[in-house]
CSV table of C-alpha atoms in Angstrom, one decimal:
chain,number,residue,atom,x,y,z
A,1,MET,CA,12.8,40.4,-21.7
A,2,ALA,CA,10.3,41.3,-19.0
A,3,GLU,CA,7.3,39.3,-19.5
A,4,TYR,CA,3.9,40.7,-19.7
A,5,ASN,CA,0.5,39.3,-18.8
A,6,LYS,CA,-3.1,40.3,-20.1
A,7,GLN,CA,-4.1,43.5,-18.6
A,8,TYR,CA,-7.2,45.1,-20.6
A,9,THR,CA,-10.6,43.8,-20.7
A,10,PRO,CA,-13.0,45.3,-23.2
A,11,THR,CA,-16.4,46.8,-22.5
A,12,LEU,CA,-19.4,45.1,-24.0
A,13,TRP,CA,-20.8,48.1,-25.5
A,14,LYS,CA,-24.9,48.1,-25.7
A,15,ASN,CA,-26.9,50.3,-28.0
A,16,TYR,CA,-29.4,53.0,-27.1
A,17,PRO,CA,-31.7,53.5,-25.0
A,18,LEU,CA,-30.1,50.5,-23.1
A,19,THR,CA,-27.7,52.9,-20.5
A,20,ASP,CA,-25.8,50.2,-19.0
A,21,THR,CA,-22.9,51.0,-21.1
A,22,SER,CA,-23.1,54.8,-21.4
A,23,ILE,CA,-20.1,56.8,-22.2
A,24,ASN,CA,-18.8,58.2,-18.8
A,25,ALA,CA,-15.6,59.1,-17.6
A,26,TYR,CA,-14.9,55.6,-16.0
A,27,ARG,CA,-15.2,53.9,-19.5
A,28,LEU,CA,-13.3,56.8,-21.3
A,29,ASN,CA,-10.3,56.4,-18.5
A,30,HIS,CA,-10.7,52.5,-18.7
A,31,LEU,CA,-9.7,53.3,-22.8
A,32,GLU,CA,-7.3,55.8,-22.1
A,33,GLY,CA,-5.5,53.6,-19.4
A,34,GLY,CA,-5.3,50.1,-22.1
A,35,VAL,CA,-3.9,52.7,-25.0
A,36,ASN,CA,-1.4,54.0,-22.5
A,37,GLU,CA,-0.1,50.2,-21.5
A,38,ASN,CA,-0.1,49.2,-24.9
A,39,ASP,CA,2.3,52.1,-25.6
A,40,ASN,CA,4.4,51.4,-22.3
A,41,ARG,CA,4.9,47.8,-23.6
A,42,LEU,CA,6.0,48.5,-27.0
A,43,VAL,CA,8.6,51.0,-25.8
A,44,ALA,CA,9.8,48.3,-23.6
A,45,LEU,CA,9.9,45.6,-26.7
A,46,SER,CA,11.7,48.3,-28.8
A,47,GLU,CA,14.1,48.6,-25.9
A,48,ASP,CA,14.9,44.9,-25.2
A,49,LYS,CA,14.7,43.4,-28.9
A,50,ALA,CA,18.2,42.1,-29.9
A,51,GLU,CA,20.2,44.0,-32.8
A,52,GLN,CA,20.0,42.1,-36.5
A,53,ALA,CA,23.8,41.9,-36.5
A,54,VAL,CA,24.1,39.8,-33.1
A,55,VAL,CA,21.0,37.8,-34.4
A,56,ASN,CA,22.8,36.7,-37.4
A,57,LYS,CA,25.9,35.3,-35.6
A,58,MET,CA,23.6,32.9,-33.7
A,59,VAL,CA,23.5,29.3,-34.7
A,60,LYS,CA,20.8,28.0,-37.0
A,61,THR,CA,21.5,24.5,-37.2
A,62,VAL,CA,24.3,21.7,-36.7
A,63,THR,CA,25.4,18.6,-38.4
A,64,LEU,CA,27.7,15.9,-38.4
A,65,ASN,CA,28.8,13.4,-41.3
A,66,LYS,CA,29.2,10.1,-39.8
A,67,ASP,CA,31.5,8.9,-42.2
A,68,THR,CA,33.7,11.5,-42.3
A,69,GLY,CA,33.3,12.8,-38.7
A,70,VAL,CA,32.8,16.4,-39.9
A,71,LEU,CA,30.9,18.7,-38.1
A,72,THR,CA,29.1,21.4,-40.1
A,73,VAL,CA,27.5,24.7,-38.4
A,74,THR,CA,25.2,27.2,-40.0
A,75,LEU,CA,24.6,30.6,-38.7
A,76,LEU,CA,21.4,32.9,-39.2
A,77,ASP,CA,23.2,34.8,-41.7
A,78,GLY,CA,24.0,31.5,-43.7
A,79,THR,CA,27.8,31.1,-43.0
A,80,GLN,CA,29.3,28.1,-42.6
A,81,SER,CA,32.0,26.4,-40.4
A,82,THR,CA,33.2,22.5,-40.6
A,83,TYR,CA,34.9,20.9,-37.8
A,84,ASP,CA,37.0,17.3,-38.4
A,85,LEU,CA,36.1,15.4,-35.2
A,86,ASP,CA,38.9,12.8,-36.0
A,87,VAL,CA,36.7,9.9,-34.9
A,88,GLU,CA,38.9,7.3,-36.8
A,89,LYS,CA,41.4,8.0,-33.9
A,90,VAL,CA,38.6,6.9,-31.4
A,91,VAL,CA,39.6,3.2,-29.8
A,92,ALA,CA,37.4,0.6,-31.0
A,93,ASN,CA,38.7,-2.1,-29.4
A,94,PHE,CA,41.8,-3.1,-26.6
A,95,ASP,CA,43.5,-6.2,-25.4
A,96,LEU,CA,46.8,-7.5,-23.9
A,97,ASN,CA,49.5,-9.4,-25.9
A,98,ASN,CA,51.7,-12.2,-24.7
A,99,ASN,CA,54.1,-9.3,-22.9
A,100,ASN,CA,51.0,-8.5,-20.9
A,101,ASP,CA,51.1,-4.9,-23.0
A,102,LEU,CA,47.7,-3.0,-23.6
A,103,VAL,CA,47.0,-3.2,-27.6
A,104,LEU,CA,44.6,-0.3,-28.6
A,105,THR,CA,43.0,-1.0,-31.6
A,106,LEU,CA,41.5,2.1,-33.4
A,107,ALA,CA,38.5,2.8,-35.6
A,108,ASP,CA,40.4,3.2,-38.8
A,109,GLY,CA,42.0,0.0,-38.1
A,110,THR,CA,45.5,1.0,-36.9
A,111,GLN,CA,46.9,-0.3,-33.5
A,112,LYS,CA,48.9,1.4,-30.5
A,113,VAL,CA,50.6,-0.8,-28.0
A,114,VAL,CA,50.9,0.6,-24.4
A,115,PRO,CA,53.3,-1.0,-22.0
A,116,LEU,CA,51.4,-1.4,-18.9
A,117,SER,CA,54.1,-0.3,-16.9
A,118,LYS,CA,53.5,3.4,-18.0
A,119,PHE,CA,50.4,3.3,-15.9
A,120,MET,CA,51.8,2.4,-12.1
A,121,ASP,CA,54.8,3.3,-10.4
A,122,THR,CA,56.9,0.8,-8.0
A,123,TYR,CA,57.2,1.7,-4.2
A,124,THR,CA,59.5,-0.2,-1.8
A,125,PHE,CA,58.6,-0.7,1.6
A,126,LYS,CA,61.3,-0.7,4.1
A,127,SER,CA,61.2,-2.3,7.7
A,128,SER,CA,62.6,-0.1,10.6
A,129,GLY,CA,62.5,-0.3,14.1
A,130,THR,CA,59.2,1.3,14.7
A,131,ILE,CA,57.2,-0.7,12.4
A,132,THR,CA,58.5,-3.9,10.2
A,133,PHE,CA,56.7,-5.1,6.8
A,134,ASN,CA,56.1,-8.6,5.6
A,135,ALA,CA,55.3,-9.8,2.3
A,136,ASN,CA,53.3,-12.8,1.5
A,137,GLY,CA,53.0,-13.2,-2.4
A,138,LYS,CA,50.6,-10.5,-3.0
A,139,GLU,CA,49.8,-9.4,0.7
A,140,ILE,CA,52.0,-7.0,2.4
A,141,THR,CA,51.2,-6.8,5.9
A,142,ALA,CA,52.8,-4.4,8.8
A,143,PHE,CA,53.0,-4.5,12.5
A,144,ILE,CA,54.8,-2.9,15.0
A,145,PRO,CA,57.7,-5.0,17.1
A,146,ASP,CA,58.0,-5.2,20.9
A,147,GLY,CA,59.5,-2.4,22.1
A,148,GLY,CA,58.9,-0.4,18.8
A,149,ILE,CA,56.8,2.7,20.4
A,150,THR,CA,58.8,4.7,23.1
A,151,LEU,CA,57.2,7.8,25.0
A,152,ALA,CA,58.7,10.0,22.1
A,153,LYS,CA,56.3,8.6,19.7
A,154,LEU,CA,53.4,9.2,21.8
A,155,GLU,CA,50.5,11.8,21.5
A,156,ALA,CA,50.8,14.6,24.3
A,157,THR,CA,47.7,13.8,25.8
A,158,VAL,CA,48.1,10.0,25.6
A,159,LEU,CA,51.6,10.7,27.4
A,160,SER,CA,49.7,12.9,29.9
A,161,THR,CA,47.2,10.2,30.6
A,162,ILE,CA,50.0,7.3,31.2
A,163,ARG,CA,51.8,9.6,33.7
A,164,GLN,CA,48.6,10.4,35.5
A,165,TYR,CA,47.9,6.6,35.7
A,166,MET,CA,51.6,6.2,37.4
A,167,LEU,CA,50.8,8.9,40.0
A,168,ASP,CA,47.7,7.3,40.6
A,169,ALA,CA,49.3,3.7,41.1
A,170,GLN,CA,51.6,5.3,42.9
A,171,THR,CA,48.9,6.7,45.6
A,172,ALA,CA,47.2,3.4,45.7
A,173,LYS,CA,50.2,1.8,46.5
A,174,GLY,CA,50.7,4.0,49.8
A,175,GLN,CA,46.4,3.8,50.4
A,176,ALA,CA,46.8,-0.2,50.0
A,177,GLU,CA,49.7,0.1,52.4
A,178,GLN,CA,47.7,2.2,54.7
A,179,ALA,CA,44.9,0.0,54.5
A,180,ALA,CA,47.1,-3.3,55.0
A,181,GLU,CA,48.2,-1.8,58.0
A,182,ASN,CA,44.7,-0.4,59.4
A,183,ALA,CA,43.7,-3.9,58.8
A,184,ARG,CA,46.7,-5.8,60.8
A,185,GLY,CA,45.7,-3.0,63.5
A,186,TYR,CA,42.2,-4.1,63.7
A,187,ALA,CA,42.6,-7.5,63.6
A,188,VAL,CA,45.7,-8.2,66.3
A,189,GLY,CA,45.8,-4.5,67.9
A,190,GLY,CA,48.9,-2.0,68.2
A,191,ALA,CA,49.5,1.5,68.8
A,192,GLY,CA,46.4,3.4,67.7
A,193,PHE,CA,44.4,0.6,68.0
A,194,GLU,CA,44.1,-0.1,71.6
A,195,GLY,CA,40.2,-1.4,72.7
A,196,VAL,CA,39.1,-1.5,68.7
A,197,SER,CA,40.9,-4.5,67.5
A,198,ALA,CA,39.1,-8.0,66.4
A,199,GLN,CA,41.6,-9.1,69.5
A,200,HIS,CA,40.5,-6.7,71.9
A,201,PHE,CA,36.8,-8.0,71.3
A,202,ALA,CA,37.7,-11.4,71.3
A,203,ASN,CA,39.1,-11.0,74.7
A,204,GLN,CA,36.1,-9.1,75.8
A,205,ALA,CA,33.9,-12.0,74.8
A,206,LYS,CA,35.8,-14.6,76.3
A,207,ARG,CA,35.8,-12.5,79.6
A,208,TYR,CA,31.9,-11.9,79.2
A,209,ALA,CA,31.3,-15.7,78.3
A,210,VAL,CA,32.4,-17.8,81.9
A,211,ILE,CA,32.4,-16.9,85.3
A,212,THR,CA,36.2,-15.5,86.3
A,213,ASP,CA,37.7,-14.2,89.7
A,214,GLU,CA,37.9,-10.8,88.1
A,215,ALA,CA,34.2,-10.7,87.0
A,216,PRO,CA,32.2,-13.1,89.0
A,217,ARG,CA,28.8,-11.3,88.0
A,218,ASP,CA,29.1,-9.6,84.7
A,219,ASN,CA,29.1,-12.7,82.5
A,220,ALA,CA,26.9,-14.9,80.5
A,221,GLN,CA,27.2,-17.7,82.5
A,222,TYR,CA,26.5,-15.7,85.7
A,223,TYR,CA,23.0,-14.3,84.0
A,224,ALA,CA,22.2,-17.5,82.5
A,225,GLN,CA,22.4,-19.2,86.2
A,226,ASP,CA,20.6,-16.3,87.4
A,227,ALA,CA,17.7,-16.5,84.7
A,228,ALA,CA,17.4,-20.2,85.5
A,229,LYS,CA,17.3,-19.6,88.9
A,230,SER,CA,14.5,-17.0,88.4
A,231,ALA,CA,12.8,-19.1,85.8
A,232,GLU,CA,12.6,-21.9,88.7
A,233,GLU,CA,11.0,-19.1,90.8
A,234,ALA,CA,8.5,-17.9,88.2
A,235,ARG,CA,7.6,-21.8,87.8
A,236,GLN,CA,6.9,-22.0,91.6
A,237,ALA,CA,4.8,-18.9,91.5
A,238,ALA,CA,3.0,-20.1,88.4
A,239,GLY,CA,2.2,-23.6,90.2
A,240,CYS,CA,0.8,-21.5,93.3
A,241,ASP,CA,-3.6,-22.7,93.7
A,242,GLY,CA,-4.3,-20.2,96.0
A,243,THR,CA,-3.4,-22.7,99.0
A,244,ALA,CA,-0.5,-22.3,101.2
A,245,ALA,CA,0.7,-26.1,100.5
A,246,SER,CA,1.5,-25.2,96.9
A,247,ILE,CA,4.1,-22.2,97.4
A,248,SER,CA,7.5,-23.8,97.8
A,249,ALA,CA,9.4,-21.9,101.0
A,250,VAL,CA,13.2,-22.4,102.4
A,251,ASP,CA,12.8,-24.0,106.3
A,252,VAL,CA,15.5,-21.3,107.8
A,253,GLN,CA,15.1,-22.5,111.4
A,254,GLY,CA,14.5,-26.3,110.8
A,255,LEU,CA,11.0,-26.3,112.0
A,256,VAL,CA,9.8,-29.2,109.6
A,257,ALA,CA,12.9,-30.0,107.5
A,258,ALA,CA,16.9,-29.6,107.8
A,259,ALA,CA,17.9,-25.9,108.3
A,260,GLY,CA,18.2,-24.6,105.2
A,261,GLY,CA,16.1,-27.4,103.6
A,262,THR,CA,12.9,-26.9,101.0
A,263,SER,CA,9.4,-27.1,102.4
A,264,ASP,CA,6.0,-25.5,101.7
A,265,VAL,CA,4.2,-22.4,103.2
A,266,GLN,CA,1.3,-24.7,105.0
A,267,ALA,CA,3.8,-27.3,106.5
A,268,LEU,CA,5.8,-24.0,108.3
A,269,ILE,CA,2.4,-22.4,109.4
A,270,ASN,CA,1.6,-25.9,111.0
A,271,ALA,CA,5.0,-26.1,112.7
A,272,VAL,CA,4.8,-22.3,113.9
A,273,ALA,CA,1.3,-23.1,115.3
A,274,ASP,CA,2.3,-26.4,117.0
A,275,GLN,CA,5.2,-24.1,118.6
A,276,VAL,CA,2.6,-21.5,119.7
A,277,ILE,CA,0.4,-24.1,121.3
A,278,ASN,CA,2.7,-26.1,122.9
A,279,ARG,CA,5.0,-23.3,124.1
A,280,LEU,CA,2.8,-20.7,125.6
A,281,VAL,CA,4.6,-17.7,126.5
A,282,ALA,CA,4.5,-16.7,129.9
A,283,LYS,CA,2.8,-13.5,131.0
A,284,GLY,CA,6.3,-12.4,132.4
A,285,GLN,CA,7.8,-12.6,129.1
A,286,ILE,CA,5.5,-10.1,127.3
A,287,VAL,CA,7.7,-6.7,127.1
A,288,ASN,CA,5.6,-3.4,126.5
A,289,ASN,CA,8.4,-1.5,126.3
A,290,LEU,CA,11.8,-1.6,123.7
A,291,LEU,CA,14.7,-1.7,126.7
A,292,ALA,CA,14.1,-5.7,127.2
A,293,THR,CA,17.5,-7.3,126.8
A,294,GLU,CA,16.7,-10.9,128.0
A,295,PRO,CA,16.5,-13.9,125.0
A,296,GLY,CA,13.2,-15.5,124.9
A,297,ASN,CA,11.0,-12.1,126.1
A,298,VAL,CA,8.1,-11.6,123.6
A,299,LEU,CA,7.2,-8.3,122.4
A,300,ASP,CA,3.4,-7.1,123.5
A,301,ALA,CA,0.6,-6.5,120.8
A,302,THR,CA,0.1,-2.9,121.7
A,303,GLN,CA,3.9,-2.3,121.7
A,304,GLY,CA,4.1,-4.2,118.5
A,305,LYS,CA,1.6,-2.3,117.1
A,306,ALA,CA,3.3,1.3,118.1
A,307,LEU,CA,6.5,-0.1,116.6
A,308,LYS,CA,4.9,-0.7,113.2
A,309,GLU,CA,3.4,2.8,113.3
A,310,TYR,CA,6.8,4.2,113.7
A,311,TYR,CA,8.3,1.8,111.1
A,312,ASP,CA,5.5,2.8,108.5
A,313,ARG,CA,5.9,6.5,109.4
A,314,LEU,CA,9.6,6.3,109.2
A,315,ASN,CA,9.3,4.6,105.5
A,316,SER,CA,7.0,7.0,104.6
A,317,ASP,CA,9.3,9.9,105.6
A,318,LEU,CA,11.7,8.4,103.8
A,319,THR,CA,9.9,7.9,100.6
A,320,GLU,CA,9.0,11.2,100.8
A,321,SER,CA,12.4,12.7,101.5
A,322,LYS,CA,14.2,10.4,98.7
A,323,ASN,CA,13.1,13.4,96.0
A,324,GLU,CA,13.3,11.2,93.3
A,325,VAL,CA,14.5,12.8,90.0
A,326,LEU,CA,13.8,11.3,86.4
A,327,LEU,CA,16.9,10.6,84.5
A,328,TYR,CA,15.8,8.6,81.6
A,329,SER,CA,12.7,8.2,79.6
A,330,GLY,CA,12.9,5.9,76.1
A,331,LYS,CA,13.4,2.5,74.2
A,332,ILE,CA,16.1,0.1,74.9
A,333,LYS,CA,17.2,-3.2,74.3
A,334,TYR,CA,20.4,-5.3,74.6
A,335,ASN,CA,24.0,-3.6,74.0
A,336,ASP,CA,22.2,-0.1,73.6
A,337,GLU,CA,24.3,2.6,75.4
A,338,ILE,CA,22.3,5.5,76.9
A,339,SER,CA,23.8,8.7,78.1
A,340,VAL,CA,22.6,10.0,81.7
A,341,PRO,CA,24.1,13.4,82.7
A,342,ASN,CA,25.9,13.8,86.0
A,343,LEU,CA,25.1,10.2,86.6
A,344,HIS,CA,27.4,9.6,89.4
A,345,LYS,CA,25.7,12.2,91.7
A,346,TYR,CA,22.9,10.1,92.2
A,347,LYS,CA,22.2,6.6,94.0
A,348,LEU,CA,19.2,4.8,95.1
A,349,PHE,CA,18.2,4.2,91.7
A,350,HIS,CA,14.4,2.7,90.8
A,351,LEU,CA,13.5,1.4,87.0
A,352,GLY,CA,9.9,0.9,85.6
A,353,ASP,CA,9.6,-0.7,82.4
A,354,ASN,CA,6.3,-0.9,80.3
A,355,GLN,CA,4.8,-3.6,81.8
A,356,ASN,CA,6.5,-3.7,85.2
A,357,GLU,CA,7.8,-1.6,88.2
A,358,LEU,CA,11.3,-3.1,89.0
A,359,TYR,CA,12.7,-2.9,92.5
A,360,GLY,CA,15.1,-0.5,93.1
A,361,CYS,CA,19.1,-0.8,93.2
A,362,ASP,CA,20.9,1.1,96.0
A,363,VAL,CA,24.4,1.3,94.1
A,364,GLY,CA,26.0,4.7,93.4
A,365,GLY,CA,26.4,5.7,89.7
A,366,VAL,CA,30.0,5.6,89.4
A,367,VAL,CA,32.0,4.1,86.5
A,368,GLY,CA,32.4,0.3,87.0
A,369,ASN,CA,29.5,-0.5,89.0
A,370,VAL,CA,26.3,-2.6,87.8
A,371,LEU,CA,22.9,-1.4,88.1
A,372,GLU,CA,20.6,-4.6,88.4
A,373,PHE,CA,16.9,-4.3,88.3
A,374,ASN,CA,14.9,-7.3,89.1
A,375,LEU,CA,10.8,-8.4,89.2
A,376,SER,CA,9.4,-11.6,90.1
A,377,GLY,CA,5.4,-12.3,90.5
A,378,GLN,CA,2.4,-12.1,88.5
A,379,VAL,CA,1.2,-10.0,85.7
A,380,SER,CA,-2.3,-10.9,84.0
A,381,GLY,CA,-2.2,-13.9,86.4
A,382,ARG,CA,0.6,-15.4,85.1
A,383,ALA,CA,4.1,-15.5,86.9
A,384,VAL,CA,7.0,-13.5,85.3
A,385,PHE,CA,10.3,-12.9,86.4
A,386,SER,CA,12.3,-9.7,84.5
A,387,SER,CA,15.7,-8.7,84.6
A,388,ILE,CA,17.5,-5.3,83.4
A,389,LYS,CA,21.0,-4.7,84.2
A,390,PHE,CA,23.2,-1.8,83.3
A,391,HIS,CA,27.2,-1.7,83.4
A,392,ILE,CA,28.1,2.1,84.0
A,393,ILE,CA,31.1,2.1,81.0
A,394,LYS,CA,32.2,5.2,81.4
A,395,ALA,CA,31.0,8.5,83.0
A,396,ASN,CA,27.7,9.1,82.4
A,397,THR,CA,27.3,6.2,80.0
A,398,LEU,CA,25.0,3.0,81.0
A,399,LYS,CA,25.2,0.1,78.7
A,400,VAL,CA,22.4,-2.4,78.8
A,401,ILE,CA,24.2,-5.8,79.5
A,402,PHE,CA,21.2,-7.8,80.6
A,403,ASN,CA,17.4,-7.7,79.4
A,404,ILE,CA,15.2,-10.6,79.8
A,405,GLN,CA,11.9,-11.9,80.9
A,406,VAL,CA,10.8,-15.2,81.8
A,407,ASN,CA,7.0,-15.9,81.5
A,408,VAL,CA,5.6,-19.1,82.9
A,409,THR,CA,2.3,-20.3,80.8
A,410,ALA,CA,-0.9,-21.5,81.7
A,411,ASP,CA,0.3,-25.2,81.2
A,412,ASN,CA,3.6,-24.3,83.5
A,413,ALA,CA,5.9,-24.4,80.4
A,414,ILE,CA,8.6,-21.6,80.8
A,415,GLU,CA,9.0,-19.0,78.0
A,416,TYR,CA,12.1,-16.8,77.6
A,417,VAL,CA,11.6,-13.5,76.0
A,418,SER,CA,15.1,-13.0,74.5
A,419,LEU,CA,17.9,-10.4,75.1
A,420,GLU,CA,16.7,-8.6,72.1
A,421,ARG,CA,13.4,-7.5,73.3
A,422,GLU,CA,12.9,-3.8,73.2
A,423,SER,CA,11.6,-2.3,76.3
A,424,GLN,CA,10.0,1.4,77.4
A,425,ILE,CA,11.4,2.3,80.7
A,426,THR,CA,11.7,5.0,82.8
A,427,LEU,CA,15.0,5.6,85.3
A,428,TRP,CA,14.7,7.7,88.5
A,429,GLY,CA,17.7,8.4,90.6
A,430,VAL,CA,18.0,9.9,94.4
A,431,PRO,CA,20.8,12.7,94.4
A,432,LEU,CA,23.3,12.1,96.7
A,433,ILE,CA,23.3,14.6,99.8
């Protein structure tokens, strides 16, 4: 049945002469609409109503007799029906007897005995090669015996995974054997490991450690002695106080000390002056040309000046003709390797670092040669000695084997700048003609 809501609102009519509720088409149509809607609802209700014959079969009341357990149902037309629920058969209590049987006591006092075995089934557990059962009282445990699981019992993906592990293990075994062979090669050398094994580098380290007949100069012992010598030269330079007496010198001619002995510059000057004063040169011994062959003759001053000017011009021409080429510019430190294209096509190398202009090196750029650049003097009032050495280890490749600077401080202490120092250098070379 459809649900209806209120749809009509009545008009509050007012008497004449008020015109608020005058009769017009709107209010008449409102009345007509209300009547039409009520008519439609009456028709709908008539169509939705229940038939009396159907309604008469509907339940009017239900009553229960608690004493007898009889249920009485009364319909709308007065018809009654009764139903006996047998409540006297309902279980009122239960218990277990001495035989562990279930005893049910009914509402009417009668009893029913039911064996508990009726409620359960008996199961037997049998052991096999795959699984074994153990009983301990009421506790049953199951376990898989050793070797009880075979490949046939494994799920396909598990079996595939195990097989993949086997393949990986075989591959790892091969890689481990190869790694062991490589480790042996890198340790002691062998075919394919020439020049890269630890044994090779140990031999090289031993070879560069001390002076040998095969390498009298290219080793640490030689460089240490060379550095000590340079340090002594720098120390002497630092001890100079501006007088000739403070400068040490070797007496080659034996003028003051034994030939080859050590003296100072002032003493040598005095000895030379004494020779000049006490042994004047005879005028006949002064030669004004470069053709004299007799020992003891002295070169004329004008001829000496001409010879010096010729020598200076020749040296200037040689410098201008050197046509030096910049081969490398960058930072280097000990053990670095630098590449110089066409190195074998140059000689008369010249090197400068970020503090000093180091002397040249008249060595060809072929494999095996050592380019050695040294400088001793004063920088900012301090005595210094610098040394940079390159070994041509292979074609067009220089390896830094020595890079050291020795300073003499203001209090005459010797200060070493280690092999690890980094230097900005420029390297020039003169092309071979």
